[in-house]
Coordinates of C-alpha atoms in Angstrom, one line a residue:
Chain A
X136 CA 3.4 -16.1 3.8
X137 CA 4.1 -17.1 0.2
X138 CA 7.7 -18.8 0.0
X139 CA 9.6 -17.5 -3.4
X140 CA 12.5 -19.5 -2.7
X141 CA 10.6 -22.5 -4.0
X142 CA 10.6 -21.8 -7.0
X143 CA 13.9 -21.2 -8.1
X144 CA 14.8 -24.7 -6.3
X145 CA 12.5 -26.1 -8.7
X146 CA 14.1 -24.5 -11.9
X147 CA 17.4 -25.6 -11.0
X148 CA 16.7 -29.4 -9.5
X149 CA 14.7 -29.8 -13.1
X150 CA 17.8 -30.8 -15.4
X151 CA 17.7 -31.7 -18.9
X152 CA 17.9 -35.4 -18.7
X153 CA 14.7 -35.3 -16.1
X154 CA 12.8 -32.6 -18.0
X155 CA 9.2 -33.4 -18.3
X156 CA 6.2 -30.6 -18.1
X157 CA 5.2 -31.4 -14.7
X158 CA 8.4 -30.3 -13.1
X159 CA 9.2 -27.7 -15.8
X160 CA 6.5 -25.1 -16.0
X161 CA 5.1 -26.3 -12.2
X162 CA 2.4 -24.4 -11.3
X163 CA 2.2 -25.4 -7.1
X164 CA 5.1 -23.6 -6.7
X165 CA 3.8 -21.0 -4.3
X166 CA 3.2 -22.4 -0.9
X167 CA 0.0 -22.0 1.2
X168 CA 0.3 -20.8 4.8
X169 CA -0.3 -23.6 6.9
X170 CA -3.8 -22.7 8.3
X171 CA -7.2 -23.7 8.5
X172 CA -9.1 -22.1 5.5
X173 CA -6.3 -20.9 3.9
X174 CA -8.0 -19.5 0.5
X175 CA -9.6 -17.3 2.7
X176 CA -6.6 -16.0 4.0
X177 CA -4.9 -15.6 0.6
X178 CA -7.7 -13.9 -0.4
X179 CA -8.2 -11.0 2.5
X180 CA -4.4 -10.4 2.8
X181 CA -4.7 -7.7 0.0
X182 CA -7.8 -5.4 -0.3
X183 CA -8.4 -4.0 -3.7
X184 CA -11.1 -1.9 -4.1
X185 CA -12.3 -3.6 -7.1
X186 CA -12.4 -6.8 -5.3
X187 CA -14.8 -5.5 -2.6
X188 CA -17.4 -4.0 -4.5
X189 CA -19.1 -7.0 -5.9
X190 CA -20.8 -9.2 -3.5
X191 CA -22.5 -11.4 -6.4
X192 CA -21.4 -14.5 -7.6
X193 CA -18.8 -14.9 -5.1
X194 CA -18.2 -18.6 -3.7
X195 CA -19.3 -19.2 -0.1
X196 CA -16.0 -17.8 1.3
X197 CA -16.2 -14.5 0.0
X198 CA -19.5 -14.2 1.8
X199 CA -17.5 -11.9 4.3
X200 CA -18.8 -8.4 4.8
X201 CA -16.8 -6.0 2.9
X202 CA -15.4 -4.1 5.8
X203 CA -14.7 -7.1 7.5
X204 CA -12.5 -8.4 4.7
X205 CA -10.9 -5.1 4.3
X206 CA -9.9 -4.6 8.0
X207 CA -8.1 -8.2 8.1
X208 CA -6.6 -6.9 5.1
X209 CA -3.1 -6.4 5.7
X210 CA -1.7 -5.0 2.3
X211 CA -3.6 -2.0 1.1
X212 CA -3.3 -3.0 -2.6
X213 CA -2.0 -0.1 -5.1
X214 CA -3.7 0.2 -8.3
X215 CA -5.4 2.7 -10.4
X216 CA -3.7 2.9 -13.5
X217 CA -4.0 2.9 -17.3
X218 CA -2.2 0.5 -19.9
X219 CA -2.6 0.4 -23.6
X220 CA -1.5 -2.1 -26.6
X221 CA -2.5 -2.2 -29.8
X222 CA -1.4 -3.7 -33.0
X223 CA -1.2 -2.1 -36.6
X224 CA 0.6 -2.8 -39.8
X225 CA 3.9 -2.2 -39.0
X226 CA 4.0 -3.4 -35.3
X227 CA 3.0 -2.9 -31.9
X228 CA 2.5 0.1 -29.7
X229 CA 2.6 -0.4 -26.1
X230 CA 1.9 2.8 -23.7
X231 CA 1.7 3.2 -20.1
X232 CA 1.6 5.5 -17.4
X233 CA 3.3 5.4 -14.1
X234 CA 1.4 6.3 -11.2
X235 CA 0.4 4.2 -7.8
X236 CA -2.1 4.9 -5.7
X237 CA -3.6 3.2 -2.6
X238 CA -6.5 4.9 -1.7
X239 CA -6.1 8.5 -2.7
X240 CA -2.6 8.9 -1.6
X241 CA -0.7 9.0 -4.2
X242 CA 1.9 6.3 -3.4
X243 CA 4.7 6.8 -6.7
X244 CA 4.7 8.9 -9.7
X245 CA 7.2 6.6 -10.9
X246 CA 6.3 3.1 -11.7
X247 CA 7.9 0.6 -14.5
X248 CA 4.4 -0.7 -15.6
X249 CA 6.0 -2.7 -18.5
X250 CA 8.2 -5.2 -18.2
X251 CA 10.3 -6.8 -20.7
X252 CA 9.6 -10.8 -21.2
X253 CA 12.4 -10.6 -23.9
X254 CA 14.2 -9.0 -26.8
X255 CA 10.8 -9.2 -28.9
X256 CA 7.7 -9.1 -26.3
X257 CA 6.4 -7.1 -23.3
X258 CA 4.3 -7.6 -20.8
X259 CA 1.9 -4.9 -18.9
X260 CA 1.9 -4.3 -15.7
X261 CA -2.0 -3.7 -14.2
X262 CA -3.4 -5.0 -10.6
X263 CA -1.1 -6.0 -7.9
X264 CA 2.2 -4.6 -9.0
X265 CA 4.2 -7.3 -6.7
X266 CA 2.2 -10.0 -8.6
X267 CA 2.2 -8.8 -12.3
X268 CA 6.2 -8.1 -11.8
X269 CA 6.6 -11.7 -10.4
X270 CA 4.7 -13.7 -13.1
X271 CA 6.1 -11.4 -16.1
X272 CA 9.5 -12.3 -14.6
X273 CA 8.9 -15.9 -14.4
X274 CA 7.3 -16.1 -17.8
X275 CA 11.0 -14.2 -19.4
X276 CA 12.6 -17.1 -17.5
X277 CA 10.3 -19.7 -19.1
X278 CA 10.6 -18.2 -22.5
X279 CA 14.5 -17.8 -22.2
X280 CA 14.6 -21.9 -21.5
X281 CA 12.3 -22.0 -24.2
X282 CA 14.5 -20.8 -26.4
X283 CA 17.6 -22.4 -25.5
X284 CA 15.9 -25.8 -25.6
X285 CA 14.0 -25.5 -29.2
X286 CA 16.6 -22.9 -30.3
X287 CA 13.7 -21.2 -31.7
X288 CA 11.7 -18.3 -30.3
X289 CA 8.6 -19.1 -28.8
X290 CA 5.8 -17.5 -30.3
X291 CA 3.6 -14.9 -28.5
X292 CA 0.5 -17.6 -28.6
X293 CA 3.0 -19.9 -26.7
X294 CA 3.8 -17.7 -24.2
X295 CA 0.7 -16.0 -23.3
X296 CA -0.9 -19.9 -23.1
X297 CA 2.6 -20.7 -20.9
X298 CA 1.3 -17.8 -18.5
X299 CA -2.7 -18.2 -18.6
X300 CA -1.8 -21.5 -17.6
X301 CA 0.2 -20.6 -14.6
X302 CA -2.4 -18.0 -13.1
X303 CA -5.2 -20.6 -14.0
X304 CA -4.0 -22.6 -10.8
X305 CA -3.5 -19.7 -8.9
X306 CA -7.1 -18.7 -9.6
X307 CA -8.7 -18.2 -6.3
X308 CA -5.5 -17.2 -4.5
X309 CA -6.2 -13.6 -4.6
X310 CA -3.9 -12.6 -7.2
X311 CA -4.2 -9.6 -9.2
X312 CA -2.9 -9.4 -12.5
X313 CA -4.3 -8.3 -16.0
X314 CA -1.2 -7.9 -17.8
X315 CA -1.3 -8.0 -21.7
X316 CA 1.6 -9.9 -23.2
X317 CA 2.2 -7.7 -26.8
X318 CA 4.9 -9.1 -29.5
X319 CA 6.4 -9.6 -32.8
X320 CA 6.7 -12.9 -34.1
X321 CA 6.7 -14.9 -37.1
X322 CA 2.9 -14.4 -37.7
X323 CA 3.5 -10.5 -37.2
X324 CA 2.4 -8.4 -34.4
X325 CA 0.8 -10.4 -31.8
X326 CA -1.7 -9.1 -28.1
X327 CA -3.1 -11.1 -25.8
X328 CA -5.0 -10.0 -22.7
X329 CA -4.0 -12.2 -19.7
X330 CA -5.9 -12.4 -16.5
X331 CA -5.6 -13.6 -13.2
X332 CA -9.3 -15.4 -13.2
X333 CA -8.2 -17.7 -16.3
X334 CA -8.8 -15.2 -19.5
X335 CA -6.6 -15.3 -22.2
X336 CA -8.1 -12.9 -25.0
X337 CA -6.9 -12.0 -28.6
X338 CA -7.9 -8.9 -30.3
X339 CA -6.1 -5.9 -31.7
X340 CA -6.4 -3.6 -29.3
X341 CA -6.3 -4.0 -25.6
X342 CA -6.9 -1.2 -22.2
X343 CA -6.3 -1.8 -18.8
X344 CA -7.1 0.0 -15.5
X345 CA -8.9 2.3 -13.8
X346 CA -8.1 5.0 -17.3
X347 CA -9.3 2.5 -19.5
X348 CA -12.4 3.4 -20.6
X349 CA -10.8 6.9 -21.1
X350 CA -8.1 5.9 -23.4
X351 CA -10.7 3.7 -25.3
X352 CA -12.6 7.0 -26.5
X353 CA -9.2 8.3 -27.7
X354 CA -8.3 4.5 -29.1
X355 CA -11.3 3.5 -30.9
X356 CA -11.5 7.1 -32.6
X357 CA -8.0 6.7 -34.1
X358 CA -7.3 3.6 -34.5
X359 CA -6.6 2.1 -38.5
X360 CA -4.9 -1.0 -39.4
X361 CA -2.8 0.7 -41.9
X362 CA -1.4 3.5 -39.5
X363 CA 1.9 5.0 -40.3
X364 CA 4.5 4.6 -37.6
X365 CA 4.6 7.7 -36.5
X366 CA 0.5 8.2 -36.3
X367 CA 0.1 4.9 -34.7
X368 CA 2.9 5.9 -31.8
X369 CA 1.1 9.6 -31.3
X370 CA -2.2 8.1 -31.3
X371 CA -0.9 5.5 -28.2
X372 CA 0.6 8.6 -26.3
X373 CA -2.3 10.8 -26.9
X374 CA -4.7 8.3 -25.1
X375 CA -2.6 7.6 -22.2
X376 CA -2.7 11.6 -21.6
X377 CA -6.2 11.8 -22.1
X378 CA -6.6 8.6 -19.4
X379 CA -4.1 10.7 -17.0
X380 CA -6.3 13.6 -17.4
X381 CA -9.8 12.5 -17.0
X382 CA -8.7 9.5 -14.2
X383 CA -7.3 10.7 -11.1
X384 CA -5.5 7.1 -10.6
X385 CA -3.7 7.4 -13.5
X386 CA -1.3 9.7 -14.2
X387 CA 2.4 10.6 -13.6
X388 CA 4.5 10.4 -16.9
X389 CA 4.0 8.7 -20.4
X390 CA 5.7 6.0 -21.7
X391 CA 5.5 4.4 -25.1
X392 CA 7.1 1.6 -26.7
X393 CA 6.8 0.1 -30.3
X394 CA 7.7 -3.9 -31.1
X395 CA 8.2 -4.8 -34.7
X396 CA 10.5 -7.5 -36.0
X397 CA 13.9 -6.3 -35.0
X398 CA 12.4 -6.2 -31.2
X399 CA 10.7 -3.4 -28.9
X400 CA 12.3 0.0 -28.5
X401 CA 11.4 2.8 -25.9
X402 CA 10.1 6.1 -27.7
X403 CA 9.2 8.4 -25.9
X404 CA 9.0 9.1 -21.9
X405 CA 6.9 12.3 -21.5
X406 CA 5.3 14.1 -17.6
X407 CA 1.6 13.4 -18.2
X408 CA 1.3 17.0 -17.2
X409 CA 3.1 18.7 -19.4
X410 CA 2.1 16.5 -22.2
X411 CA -1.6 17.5 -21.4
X412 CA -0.3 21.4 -21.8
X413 CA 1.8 20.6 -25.3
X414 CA -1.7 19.4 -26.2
X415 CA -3.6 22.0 -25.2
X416 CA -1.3 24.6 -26.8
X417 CA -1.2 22.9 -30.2
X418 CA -4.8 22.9 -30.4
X419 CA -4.8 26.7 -29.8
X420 CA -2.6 27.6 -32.6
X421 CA -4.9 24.5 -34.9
X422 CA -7.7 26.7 -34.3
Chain B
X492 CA -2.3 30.7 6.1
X493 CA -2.0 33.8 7.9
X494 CA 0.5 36.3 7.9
X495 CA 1.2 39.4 9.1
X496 CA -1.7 41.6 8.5
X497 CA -2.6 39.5 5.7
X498 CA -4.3 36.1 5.1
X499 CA -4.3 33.5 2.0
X500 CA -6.5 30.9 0.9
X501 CA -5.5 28.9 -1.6
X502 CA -7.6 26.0 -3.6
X503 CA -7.7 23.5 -6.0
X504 CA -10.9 23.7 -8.6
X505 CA -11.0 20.5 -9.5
X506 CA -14.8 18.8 -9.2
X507 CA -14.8 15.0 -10.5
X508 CA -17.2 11.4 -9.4
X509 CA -14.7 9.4 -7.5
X510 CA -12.4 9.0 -10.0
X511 CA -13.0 10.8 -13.2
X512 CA -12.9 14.7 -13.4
X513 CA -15.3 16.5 -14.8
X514 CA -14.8 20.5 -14.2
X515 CA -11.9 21.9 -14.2
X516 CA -12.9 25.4 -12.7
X517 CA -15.6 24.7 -9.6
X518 CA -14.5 27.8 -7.6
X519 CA -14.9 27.5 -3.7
X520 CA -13.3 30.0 -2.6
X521 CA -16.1 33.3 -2.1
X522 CA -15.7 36.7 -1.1
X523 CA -18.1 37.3 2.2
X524 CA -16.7 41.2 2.1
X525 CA -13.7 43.2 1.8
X526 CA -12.8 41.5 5.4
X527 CA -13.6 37.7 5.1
X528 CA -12.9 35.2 3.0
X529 CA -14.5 31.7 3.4
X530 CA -13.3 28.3 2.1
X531 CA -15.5 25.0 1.7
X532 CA -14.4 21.2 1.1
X533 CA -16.4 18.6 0.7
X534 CA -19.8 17.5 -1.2
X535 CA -20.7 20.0 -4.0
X536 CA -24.0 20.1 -3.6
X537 CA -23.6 21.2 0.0
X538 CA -21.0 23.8 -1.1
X539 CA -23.5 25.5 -3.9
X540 CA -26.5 25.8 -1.0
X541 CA -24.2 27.1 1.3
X542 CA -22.8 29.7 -0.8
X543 CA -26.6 30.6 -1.6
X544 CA -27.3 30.3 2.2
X545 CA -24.7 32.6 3.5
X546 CA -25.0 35.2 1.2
X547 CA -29.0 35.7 1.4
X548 CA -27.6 35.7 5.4
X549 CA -25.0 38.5 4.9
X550 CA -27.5 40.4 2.9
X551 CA -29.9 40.8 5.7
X552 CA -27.4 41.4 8.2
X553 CA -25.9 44.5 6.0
X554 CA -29.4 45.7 6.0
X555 CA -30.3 45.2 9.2
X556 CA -26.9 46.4 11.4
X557 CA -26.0 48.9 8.8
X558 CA -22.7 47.4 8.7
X559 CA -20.0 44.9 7.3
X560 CA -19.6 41.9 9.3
X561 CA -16.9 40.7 11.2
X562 CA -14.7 37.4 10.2
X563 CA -15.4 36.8 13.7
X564 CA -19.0 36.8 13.6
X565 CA -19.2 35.4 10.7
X566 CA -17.5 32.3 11.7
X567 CA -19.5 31.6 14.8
X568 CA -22.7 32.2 12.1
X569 CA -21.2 29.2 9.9
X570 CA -21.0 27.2 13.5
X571 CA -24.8 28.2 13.8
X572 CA -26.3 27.2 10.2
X573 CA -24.4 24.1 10.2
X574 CA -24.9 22.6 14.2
X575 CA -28.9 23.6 12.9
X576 CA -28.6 20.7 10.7
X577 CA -26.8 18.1 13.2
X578 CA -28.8 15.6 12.7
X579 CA -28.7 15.1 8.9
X580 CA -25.4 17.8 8.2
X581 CA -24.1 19.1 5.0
X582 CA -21.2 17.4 4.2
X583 CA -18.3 20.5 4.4
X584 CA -15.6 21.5 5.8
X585 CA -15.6 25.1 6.3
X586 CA -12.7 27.4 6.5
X587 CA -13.3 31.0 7.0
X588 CA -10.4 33.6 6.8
X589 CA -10.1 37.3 7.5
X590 CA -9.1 40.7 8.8
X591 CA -10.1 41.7 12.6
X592 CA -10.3 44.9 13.6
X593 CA -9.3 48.3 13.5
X594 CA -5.6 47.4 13.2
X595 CA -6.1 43.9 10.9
X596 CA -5.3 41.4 12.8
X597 CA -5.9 37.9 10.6
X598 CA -8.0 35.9 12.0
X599 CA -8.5 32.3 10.9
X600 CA -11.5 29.7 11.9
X601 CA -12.2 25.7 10.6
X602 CA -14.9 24.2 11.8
X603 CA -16.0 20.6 10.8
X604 CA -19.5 19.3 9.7
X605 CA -21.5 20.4 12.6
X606 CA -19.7 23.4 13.7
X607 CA -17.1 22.9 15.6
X608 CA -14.3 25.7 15.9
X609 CA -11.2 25.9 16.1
X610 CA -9.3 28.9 16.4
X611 CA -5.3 28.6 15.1
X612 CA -3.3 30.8 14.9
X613 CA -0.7 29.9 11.8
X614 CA -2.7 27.7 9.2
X615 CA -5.7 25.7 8.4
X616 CA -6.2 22.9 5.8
X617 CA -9.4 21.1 4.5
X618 CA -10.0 18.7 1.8
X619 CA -9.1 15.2 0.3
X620 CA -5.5 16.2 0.8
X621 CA -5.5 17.4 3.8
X622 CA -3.3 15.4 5.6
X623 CA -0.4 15.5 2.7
X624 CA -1.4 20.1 3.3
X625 CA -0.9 19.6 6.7
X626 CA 2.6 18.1 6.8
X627 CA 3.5 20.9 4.1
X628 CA 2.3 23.4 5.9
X629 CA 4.0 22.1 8.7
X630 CA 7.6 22.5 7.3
X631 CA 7.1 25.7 5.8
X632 CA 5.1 27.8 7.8
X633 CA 6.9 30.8 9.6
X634 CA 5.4 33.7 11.3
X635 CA 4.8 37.4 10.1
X636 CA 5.5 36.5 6.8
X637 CA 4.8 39.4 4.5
X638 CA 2.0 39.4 1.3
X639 CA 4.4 38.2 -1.2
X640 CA 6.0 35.7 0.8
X641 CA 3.0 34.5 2.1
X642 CA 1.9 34.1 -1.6
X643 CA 4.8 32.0 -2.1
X644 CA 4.7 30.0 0.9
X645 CA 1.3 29.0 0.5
X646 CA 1.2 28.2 -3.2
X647 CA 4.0 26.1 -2.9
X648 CA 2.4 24.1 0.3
X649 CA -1.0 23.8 -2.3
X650 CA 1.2 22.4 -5.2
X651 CA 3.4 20.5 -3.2
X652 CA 0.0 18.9 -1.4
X653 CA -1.8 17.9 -4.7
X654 CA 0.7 16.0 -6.3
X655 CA 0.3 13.4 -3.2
X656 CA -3.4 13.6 -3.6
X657 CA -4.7 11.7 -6.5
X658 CA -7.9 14.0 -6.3
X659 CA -7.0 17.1 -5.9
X660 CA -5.2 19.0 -8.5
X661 CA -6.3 20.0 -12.4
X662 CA -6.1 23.7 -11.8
X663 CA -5.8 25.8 -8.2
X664 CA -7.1 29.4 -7.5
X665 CA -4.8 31.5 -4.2
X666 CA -6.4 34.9 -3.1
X667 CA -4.5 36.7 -0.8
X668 CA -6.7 39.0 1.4
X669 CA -4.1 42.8 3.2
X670 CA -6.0 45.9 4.4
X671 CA -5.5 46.6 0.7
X672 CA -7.6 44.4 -0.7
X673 CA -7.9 40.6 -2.5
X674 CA -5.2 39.6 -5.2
X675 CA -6.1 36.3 -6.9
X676 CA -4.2 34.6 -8.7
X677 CA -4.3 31.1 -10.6
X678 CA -1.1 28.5 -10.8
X679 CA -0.8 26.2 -13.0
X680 CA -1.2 22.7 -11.6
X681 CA -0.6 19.5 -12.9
X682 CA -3.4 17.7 -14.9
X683 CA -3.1 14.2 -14.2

């Protein structure tokens, strides 16, 4: 199937003296299976639902049936989640929850869904979990040799471009990824939205997963530029919960992390379920 | 789950569209009489007609025969109403549980869409999780268990079963049927 040890070859043949782009940030690194109509392959080894409900616009190969494409499929993706970032005054918030599912089995309660690129940024974890852990890793090696090149940080803009780039020419391999790269450089608290069909979006607040539109009710209602800390990290936790609640693909426990200019930090790591209860209770004594 | 002169259903009361939820306390779990309890699963539409259905059925049979009916009976009647419709079926999965008899002897039925039975003798499970209930169940089954301990058993196979199941779960309902009468009781499940 896909060959990783390529590209760690590749990083170490690629010394100073010979750097150049090309060899540096490769994208071909991933090797095709040797087959006849091997995009088509890629593309039906892992069924995600979300991929098999839309039969429009789809290029002449993914005129499959759907239940043909999902019997060849021999990884039942898991996915189902909700992710959060959003960006205020003082930083960045970053909340997850942790829970896989494929199908309605309810594969882990326990899943990392952020992963650390460095010190200062973090990427999300939403789609393919193999795929968005891969390509967050890469880009902390990219970023790293960044660094020690240019013995200057790279800036968030840099490395969200670095990875859009990268899944760019893997567009129509069947990845899954839509990861949002959240940090703190020198132009302040930074998001971008990265996807594995190409898009690279800025805004200030980003949702991601089967929760989303959930946590968005909860998000959009709070949300203020000039939260305080302490607001800005309730308001993140209180829409994950309220994702975990309403969506039966997310769920699990809580996590939130915050990123200003001295780097990110974990907060808080709550069960979703008992979260939900804390809520309720509080409420009860409000009124 | 049956027990010894005793029976238990237990269910979750969540209703939600594919994935969100959107009542917490959909109850399907009736009362037929003081003998039978009967379980459904499945499309909610189907479960509210039903529950209509069955009683307007029970009601006639009290008047007519004079008497309560038997979980027995009843079962074989859910069989009836549902193979009636084998050619465009409501979308259930039945579970009827009860007390036989002079001396109570549970007695436990499932049937599937179009009324097939099945008679076990130790547990039944129905649902979205049913396959994660069935290895539970599985495990901790034992016979003759009394009330209480079938109370535990069974509410511990439910919770256990719905933390697999990404839709089952936001709330769970366990009524546990002895010569005595029905205790229900509600555990707190978790809501994610």
């Amino acid at each position: 199937m896909f060959t990783l040890g390529s590209v760690l070859d590749n990083e170490l043949k690629s010394s100073v003296e010979d750097f150049s782009f090309e060899t540096e940030f490769s994208t071909n690194q991933l090797m095709l299976p040797n087959i006849e109509k091997p995009f088509e392959f890629a593309q039906s080894i892992i069924s995600l639902e979300k991929d098999l409900d839309e039969n429009d616009n789809q290029p002449m190969f993914h005129q499959q049936k759907k239940e043909e494409r999902k019997e060849r499929a021999l990884i039942k993706g898991s996915k189902g989640t909700t992710t959060l970032a959003f960006i205020y005054e003082k930083g960045t918030v970053v909340a997850v929850d942790s829970r896989a599912t494929s199908g309605q089995y309810i594969a882990s309660q326990s899943v990392q869904k952020v992963v650390p690129v460095n010190q200062y940024m973090l990427g999300t974890l939403a789609g393919g979990a193999a795929d968005c852990q891969f390509f967050l890793g890469h880009l902390g090696r990219i970023c790293n040799l960044y660094e020690l090149r240019n013995n200057e940080k790279i800036s968030v803009a840099a490395a969200s471009k670095l990875l859009n780039n990268i899944l760019y020419s893997y567009r129509n391999y069947g990845l899954s990824v839509g990861s949002m790269i959240c940090g703190y450089d020198t132009r302040g608290p930074q998001l971008y939205y990265i996807d594995s069909d190409g898009s690279r979006l800025k805004n200030s607040l980003f949702s991601v997963g089967s929760g989303s539109p959930f946590a968005y009710g909860v998000l959009d209602a709070g949300y203020r530029w000039d939260l305080s800390k302490e607001d800005a990290i309730d308001l993140g936790r209180r829409a994950i919960c309220a994702a975990t609640f309403k969506d039966s693909y997310s769920g699990g426990t809580v996590k939130v992390y915050h990123i200003d200019e001295n780097g990110w930090v974990k907060i808080s790591d709550d069960d979703a379920s008992e979260l939900w209860y804390r809520y309720e209770e509080k409420e009860k004594k409000n009124k | 789950m049956a027990g010894k002169n005793c029976v238990a259903i237990a269910g979750d009361t969540r209703f939600g569209v594919r994935n969100q939820t959107v009542a917490l306390d959909s109850n399907r779990i009736f009362k037929i009489n003081n003998r039978t309890l009967f379980g459904m699963t499945g499309l909610n539409t189907d479960i509210l007609t039903l529950r209509e259905s069955f009683k307007f059925q029970m009601n006639l049979y009290n008047l007519e025969e004079e008497r309560e009916i038997s979980p027995k009976t009843f079962a074989h009647n859910v069989a009836q109403t549902l193979y009636s419709k084998r050619f465009g079926p409501y979308f259930i999965t039945p579970i009827i549980a009860g007390l036989e008899g002079e001396d109570y002897t549970p007695f436990l039925c499932a049937t599937d869409l179009i009324g097939a039975m099945e008679f076990p003798k130790s547990f039944v499970v129905a649902g979205t999780g049913e396959e994660s209930l069935m290895g539970v169940c599985e495990t901790f089954y034992k016979e003759n268990m009394e009330p209480d301990e079938l109370f535990e058993v069974i509410s511990q196979c439910l919770l256990a079963a719905v933390d697999r199941d990404a839709l089952s779960g936001w709330g769970s309902v366990v009524h546990v049927l002895t010569k005595d009468g029905i205790t229900t009781k509600r555990l707190r499940t978790r809501k994610d």
